[in-house]
XYZ file of N, CA and C in Angstrom:
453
model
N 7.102 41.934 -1.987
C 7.383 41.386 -3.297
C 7.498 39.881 -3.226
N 7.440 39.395 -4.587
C 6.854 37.946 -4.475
C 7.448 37.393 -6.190
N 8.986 36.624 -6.077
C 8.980 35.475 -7.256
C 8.116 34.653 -7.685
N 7.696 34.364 -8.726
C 7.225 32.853 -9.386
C 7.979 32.522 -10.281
N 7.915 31.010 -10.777
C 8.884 30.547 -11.462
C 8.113 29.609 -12.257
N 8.008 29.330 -13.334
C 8.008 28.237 -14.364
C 9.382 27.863 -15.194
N 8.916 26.605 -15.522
C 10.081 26.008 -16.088
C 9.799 25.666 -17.724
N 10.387 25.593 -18.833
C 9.784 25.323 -19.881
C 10.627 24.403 -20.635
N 10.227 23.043 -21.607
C 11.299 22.460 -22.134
C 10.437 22.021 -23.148
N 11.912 22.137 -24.156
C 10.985 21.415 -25.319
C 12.616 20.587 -25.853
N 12.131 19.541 -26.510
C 13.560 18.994 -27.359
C 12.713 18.267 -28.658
N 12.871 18.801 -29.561
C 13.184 18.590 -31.025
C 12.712 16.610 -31.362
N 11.679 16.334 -31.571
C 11.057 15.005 -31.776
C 11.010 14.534 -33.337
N 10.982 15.922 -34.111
C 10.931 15.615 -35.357
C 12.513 15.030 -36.574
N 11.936 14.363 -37.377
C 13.411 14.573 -38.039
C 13.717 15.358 -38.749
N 12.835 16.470 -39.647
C 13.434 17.472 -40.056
C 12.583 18.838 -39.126
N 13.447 20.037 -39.577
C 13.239 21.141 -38.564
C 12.399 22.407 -39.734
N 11.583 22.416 -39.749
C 11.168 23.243 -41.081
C 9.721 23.788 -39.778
N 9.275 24.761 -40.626
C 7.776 25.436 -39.886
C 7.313 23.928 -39.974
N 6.621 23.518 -41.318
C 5.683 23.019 -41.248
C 5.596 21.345 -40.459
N 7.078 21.155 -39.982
C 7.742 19.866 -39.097
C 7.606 19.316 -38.073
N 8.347 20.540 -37.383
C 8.591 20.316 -36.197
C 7.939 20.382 -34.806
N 8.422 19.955 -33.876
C 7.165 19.559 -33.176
C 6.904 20.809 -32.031
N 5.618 20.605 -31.762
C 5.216 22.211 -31.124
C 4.952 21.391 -29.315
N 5.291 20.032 -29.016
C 4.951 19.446 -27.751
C 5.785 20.143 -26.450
N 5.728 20.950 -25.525
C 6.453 21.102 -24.750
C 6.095 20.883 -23.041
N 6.571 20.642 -22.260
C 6.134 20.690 -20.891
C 6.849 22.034 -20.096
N 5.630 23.076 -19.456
C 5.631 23.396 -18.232
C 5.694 23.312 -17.101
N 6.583 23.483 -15.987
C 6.968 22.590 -14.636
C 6.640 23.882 -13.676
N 6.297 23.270 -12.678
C 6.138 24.072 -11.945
C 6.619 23.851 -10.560
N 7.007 24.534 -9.760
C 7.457 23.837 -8.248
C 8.547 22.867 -8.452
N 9.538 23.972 -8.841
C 10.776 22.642 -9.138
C 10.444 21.516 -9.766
N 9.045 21.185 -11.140
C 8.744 20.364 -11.177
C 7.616 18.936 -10.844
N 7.215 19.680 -9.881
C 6.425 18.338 -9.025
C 4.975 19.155 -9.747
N 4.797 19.809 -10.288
C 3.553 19.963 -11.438
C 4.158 20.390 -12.877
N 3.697 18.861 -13.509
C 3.816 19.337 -14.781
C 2.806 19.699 -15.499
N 2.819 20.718 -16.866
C 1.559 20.972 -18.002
C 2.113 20.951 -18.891
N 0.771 19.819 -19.542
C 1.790 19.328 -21.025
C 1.409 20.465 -21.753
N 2.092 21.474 -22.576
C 1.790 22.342 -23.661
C 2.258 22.107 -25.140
N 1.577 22.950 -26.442
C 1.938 22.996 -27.084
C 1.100 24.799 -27.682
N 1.612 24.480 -29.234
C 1.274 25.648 -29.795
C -0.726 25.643 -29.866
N -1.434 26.512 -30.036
C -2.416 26.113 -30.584
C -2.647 25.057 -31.814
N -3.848 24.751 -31.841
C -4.038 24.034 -33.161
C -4.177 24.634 -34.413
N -4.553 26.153 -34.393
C -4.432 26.967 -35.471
C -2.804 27.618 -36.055
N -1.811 26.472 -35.306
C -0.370 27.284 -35.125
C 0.611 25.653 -35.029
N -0.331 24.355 -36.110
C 0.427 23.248 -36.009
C 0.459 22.689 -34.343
N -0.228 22.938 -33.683
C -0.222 22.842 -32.065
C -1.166 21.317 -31.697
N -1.105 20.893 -30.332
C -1.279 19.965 -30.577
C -2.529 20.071 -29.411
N -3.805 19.657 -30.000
C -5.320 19.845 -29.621
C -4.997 19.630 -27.775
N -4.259 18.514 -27.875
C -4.928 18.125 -26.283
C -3.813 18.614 -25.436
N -2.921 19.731 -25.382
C -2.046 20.200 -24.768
C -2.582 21.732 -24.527
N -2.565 21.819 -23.445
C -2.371 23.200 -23.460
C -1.763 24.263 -24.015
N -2.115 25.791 -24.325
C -1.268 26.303 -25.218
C -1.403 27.533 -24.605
N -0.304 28.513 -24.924
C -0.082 29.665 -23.864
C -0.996 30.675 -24.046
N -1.962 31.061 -25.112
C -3.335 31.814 -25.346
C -4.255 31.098 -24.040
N -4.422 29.709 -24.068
C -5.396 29.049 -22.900
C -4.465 29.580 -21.739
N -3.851 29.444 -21.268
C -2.947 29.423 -20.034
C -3.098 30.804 -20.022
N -3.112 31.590 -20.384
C -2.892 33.148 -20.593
C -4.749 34.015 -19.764
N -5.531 33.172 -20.448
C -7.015 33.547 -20.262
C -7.455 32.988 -18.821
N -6.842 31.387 -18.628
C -7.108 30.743 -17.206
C -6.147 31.547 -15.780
N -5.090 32.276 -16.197
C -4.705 32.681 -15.168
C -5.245 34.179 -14.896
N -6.194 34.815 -15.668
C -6.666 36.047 -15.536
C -8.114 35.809 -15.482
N -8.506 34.239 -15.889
C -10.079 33.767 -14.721
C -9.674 33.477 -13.180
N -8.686 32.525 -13.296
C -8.084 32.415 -11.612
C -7.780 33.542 -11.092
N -7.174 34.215 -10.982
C -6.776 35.521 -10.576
C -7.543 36.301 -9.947
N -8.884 36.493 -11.180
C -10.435 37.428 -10.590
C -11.312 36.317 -9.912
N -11.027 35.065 -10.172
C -12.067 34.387 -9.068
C -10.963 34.472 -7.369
N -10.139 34.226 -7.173
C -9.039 34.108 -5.972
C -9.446 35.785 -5.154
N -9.276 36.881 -6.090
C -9.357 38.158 -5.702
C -10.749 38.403 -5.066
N -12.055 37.933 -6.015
C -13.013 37.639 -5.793
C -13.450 36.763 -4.281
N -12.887 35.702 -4.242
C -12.983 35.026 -2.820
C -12.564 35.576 -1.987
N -11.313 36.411 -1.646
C -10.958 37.171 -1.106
C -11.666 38.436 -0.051
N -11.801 39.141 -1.531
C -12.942 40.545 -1.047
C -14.285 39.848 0.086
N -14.909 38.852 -0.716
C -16.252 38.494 0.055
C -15.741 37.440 1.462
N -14.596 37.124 1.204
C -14.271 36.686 3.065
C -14.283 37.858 3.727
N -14.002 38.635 3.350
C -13.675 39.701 3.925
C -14.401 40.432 4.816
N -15.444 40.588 4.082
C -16.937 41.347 3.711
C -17.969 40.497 4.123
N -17.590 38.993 4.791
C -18.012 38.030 5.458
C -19.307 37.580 4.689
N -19.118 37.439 3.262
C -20.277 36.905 2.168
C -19.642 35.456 2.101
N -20.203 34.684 2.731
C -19.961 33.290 2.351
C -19.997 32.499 0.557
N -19.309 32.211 0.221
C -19.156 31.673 -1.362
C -19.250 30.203 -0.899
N -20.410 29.572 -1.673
C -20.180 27.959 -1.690
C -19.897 27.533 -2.611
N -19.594 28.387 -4.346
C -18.831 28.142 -5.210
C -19.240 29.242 -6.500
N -17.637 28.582 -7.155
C -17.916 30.256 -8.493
C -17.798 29.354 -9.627
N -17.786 29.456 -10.814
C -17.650 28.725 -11.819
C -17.604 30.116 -12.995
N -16.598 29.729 -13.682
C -15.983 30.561 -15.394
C -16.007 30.139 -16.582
N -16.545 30.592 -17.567
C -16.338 29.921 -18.795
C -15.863 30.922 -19.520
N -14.327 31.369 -19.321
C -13.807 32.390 -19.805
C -13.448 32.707 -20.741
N -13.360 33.663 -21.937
C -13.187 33.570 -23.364
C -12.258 34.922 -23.837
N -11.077 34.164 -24.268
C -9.670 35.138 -24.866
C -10.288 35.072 -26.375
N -9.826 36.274 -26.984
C -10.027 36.496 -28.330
C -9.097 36.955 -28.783
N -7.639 36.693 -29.578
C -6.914 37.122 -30.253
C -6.815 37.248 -31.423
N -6.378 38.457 -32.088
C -6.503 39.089 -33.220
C -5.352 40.001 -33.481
N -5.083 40.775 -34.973
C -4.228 40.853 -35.333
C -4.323 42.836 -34.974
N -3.388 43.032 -34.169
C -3.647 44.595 -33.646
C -2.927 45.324 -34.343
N -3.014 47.030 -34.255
C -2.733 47.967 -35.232
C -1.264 48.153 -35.628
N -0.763 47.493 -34.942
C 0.717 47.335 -35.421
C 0.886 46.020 -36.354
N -0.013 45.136 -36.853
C 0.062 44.393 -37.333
C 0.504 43.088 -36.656
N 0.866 42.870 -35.465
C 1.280 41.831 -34.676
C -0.519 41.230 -33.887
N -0.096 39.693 -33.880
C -0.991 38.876 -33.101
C -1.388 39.304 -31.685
N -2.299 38.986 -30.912
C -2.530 39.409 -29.654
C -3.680 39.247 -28.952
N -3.778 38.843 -27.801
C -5.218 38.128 -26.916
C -5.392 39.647 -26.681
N -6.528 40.234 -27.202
C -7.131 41.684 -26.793
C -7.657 41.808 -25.867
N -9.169 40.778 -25.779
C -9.985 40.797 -25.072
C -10.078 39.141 -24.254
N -10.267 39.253 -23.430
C -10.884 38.520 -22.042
C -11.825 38.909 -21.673
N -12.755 37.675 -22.098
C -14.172 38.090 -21.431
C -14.511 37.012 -20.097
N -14.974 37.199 -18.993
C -14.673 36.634 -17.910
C -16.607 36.102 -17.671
N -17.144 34.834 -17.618
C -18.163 34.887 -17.212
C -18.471 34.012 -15.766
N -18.497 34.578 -14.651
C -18.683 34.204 -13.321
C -19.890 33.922 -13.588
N -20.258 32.883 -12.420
C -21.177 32.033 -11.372
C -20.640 31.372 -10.125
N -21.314 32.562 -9.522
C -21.440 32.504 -8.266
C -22.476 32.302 -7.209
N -22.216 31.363 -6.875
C -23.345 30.863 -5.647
C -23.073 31.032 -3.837
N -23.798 31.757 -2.914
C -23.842 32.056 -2.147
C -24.453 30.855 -1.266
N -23.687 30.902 0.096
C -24.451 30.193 0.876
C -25.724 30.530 1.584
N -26.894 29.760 1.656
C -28.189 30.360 2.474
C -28.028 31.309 3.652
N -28.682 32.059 3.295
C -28.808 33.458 3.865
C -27.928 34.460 3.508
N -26.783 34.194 2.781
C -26.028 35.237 2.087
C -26.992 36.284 1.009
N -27.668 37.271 1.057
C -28.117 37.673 -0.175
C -27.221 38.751 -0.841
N -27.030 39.349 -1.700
C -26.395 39.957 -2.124
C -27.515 40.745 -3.451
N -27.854 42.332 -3.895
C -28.299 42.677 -4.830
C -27.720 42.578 -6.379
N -27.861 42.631 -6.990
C -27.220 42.792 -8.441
C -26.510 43.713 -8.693
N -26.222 45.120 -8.179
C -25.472 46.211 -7.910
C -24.180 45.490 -6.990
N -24.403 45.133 -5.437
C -23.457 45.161 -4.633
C -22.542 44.030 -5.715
N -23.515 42.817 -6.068
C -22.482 42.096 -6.735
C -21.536 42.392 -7.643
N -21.849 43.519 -8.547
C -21.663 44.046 -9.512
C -19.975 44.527 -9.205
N -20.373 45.340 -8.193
C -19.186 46.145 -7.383
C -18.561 45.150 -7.009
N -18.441 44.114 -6.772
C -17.496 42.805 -5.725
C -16.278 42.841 -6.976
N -17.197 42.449 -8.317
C -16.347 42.495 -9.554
C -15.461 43.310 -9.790
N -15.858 44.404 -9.697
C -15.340 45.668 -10.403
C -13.822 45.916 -9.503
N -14.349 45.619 -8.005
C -13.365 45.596 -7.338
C -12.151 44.477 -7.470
N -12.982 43.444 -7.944
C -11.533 42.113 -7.972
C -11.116 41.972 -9.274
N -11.848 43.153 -10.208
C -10.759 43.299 -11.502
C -9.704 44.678 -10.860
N -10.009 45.277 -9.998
C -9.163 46.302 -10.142
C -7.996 45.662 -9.253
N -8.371 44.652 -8.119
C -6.920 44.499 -7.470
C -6.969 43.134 -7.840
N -7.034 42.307 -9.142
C -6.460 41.255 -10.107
C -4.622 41.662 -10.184
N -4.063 40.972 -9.840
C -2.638 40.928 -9.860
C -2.516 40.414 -11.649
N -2.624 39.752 -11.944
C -2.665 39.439 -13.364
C -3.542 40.415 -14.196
N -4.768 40.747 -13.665
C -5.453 42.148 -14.836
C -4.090 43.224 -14.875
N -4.113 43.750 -13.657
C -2.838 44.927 -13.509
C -1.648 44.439 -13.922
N -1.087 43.448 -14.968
C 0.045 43.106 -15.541
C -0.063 43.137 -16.868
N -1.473 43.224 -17.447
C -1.760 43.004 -18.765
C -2.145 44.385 -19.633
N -2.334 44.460 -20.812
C -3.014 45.502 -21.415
C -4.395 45.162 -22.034
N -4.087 43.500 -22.130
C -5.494 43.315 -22.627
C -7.066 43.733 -21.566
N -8.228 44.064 -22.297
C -9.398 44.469 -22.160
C -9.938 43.384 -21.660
N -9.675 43.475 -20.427
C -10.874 42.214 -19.514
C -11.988 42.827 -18.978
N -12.935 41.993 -19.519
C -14.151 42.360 -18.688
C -15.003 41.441 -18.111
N -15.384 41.625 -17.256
C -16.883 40.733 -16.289
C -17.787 40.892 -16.902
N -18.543 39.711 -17.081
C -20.140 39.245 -17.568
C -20.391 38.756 -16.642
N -20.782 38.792 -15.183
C -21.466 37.783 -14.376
C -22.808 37.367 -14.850
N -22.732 35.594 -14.741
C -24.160 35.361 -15.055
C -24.808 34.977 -13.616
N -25.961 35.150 -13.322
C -26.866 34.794 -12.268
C -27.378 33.695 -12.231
């Protein structure tokens, strides 16, 4: 077993405190601090564009997660990776209970092998399937992640 810890702060910038007011700026710390992330709400939620917001943070740690798991398996399996690249996409929407919610995660890998690594479109296929199933962050979530690898 294994703690993590974030830290979260926000203090009140505005002068009045109403929805449509107050301020959505907060920082995330990490490591006692010695990494900060500036966050806020989305921009569809009074949020502030160039801050991170916990829907993004939410989708990047369940792309990190399957790329890390991903590097993993193929050390393993002695497939050399000379790099992966994600352009990962959360979609939240309003679910049958009527509450908000990131449903879907769609995950799109690129992955590049070093010369002489070949790999088929099947085995690759399976590398995935496998580093969504032992994703420490997929297995915490309910949302519907899936792999699109592009070639």
């Amino acid at each position: 077993m294994s703690e993590h810890h974030a830290s979260v702060r926000w203090t009140r910038t505005s002068t009045g405190f109403t929805y449509d007011t107050y301020n959505r700026a907060h920082e995330v710390t990490f490591k006692q601090g010695a990494i900060v992330l500036p966050g806020s709400a989305a921009p569809a939620f009074r949020g502030d564009a160039d801050r991170v917001d916990p829907e993004e943070a939410f989708v990047g740690s369940l792309s990190a997660c399957h790329m890390l798991t991903f590097l993993a398996i193929c050390a393993r399996k002695r497939l050399t990776v000379d790099s992966y690249a994600d352009d990962a996409v959360g979609t939240m929407e309003k679910g049958s209970n009527g509450k908000m919610w990131v449903s879907r995660v769609r995950l799109h890998p690129v992955v590049k092998f070093a010369p002489g690594t070949s790999l088929d479109a099947a085995a690759l296929a399976e590398i995935h399937h496998l580093s969504h199933l032992e994703c420490f962050i997929a297995n915490s979530v309910k949302t519907d992640v899936s792999v699109a690898p592009h070639s």
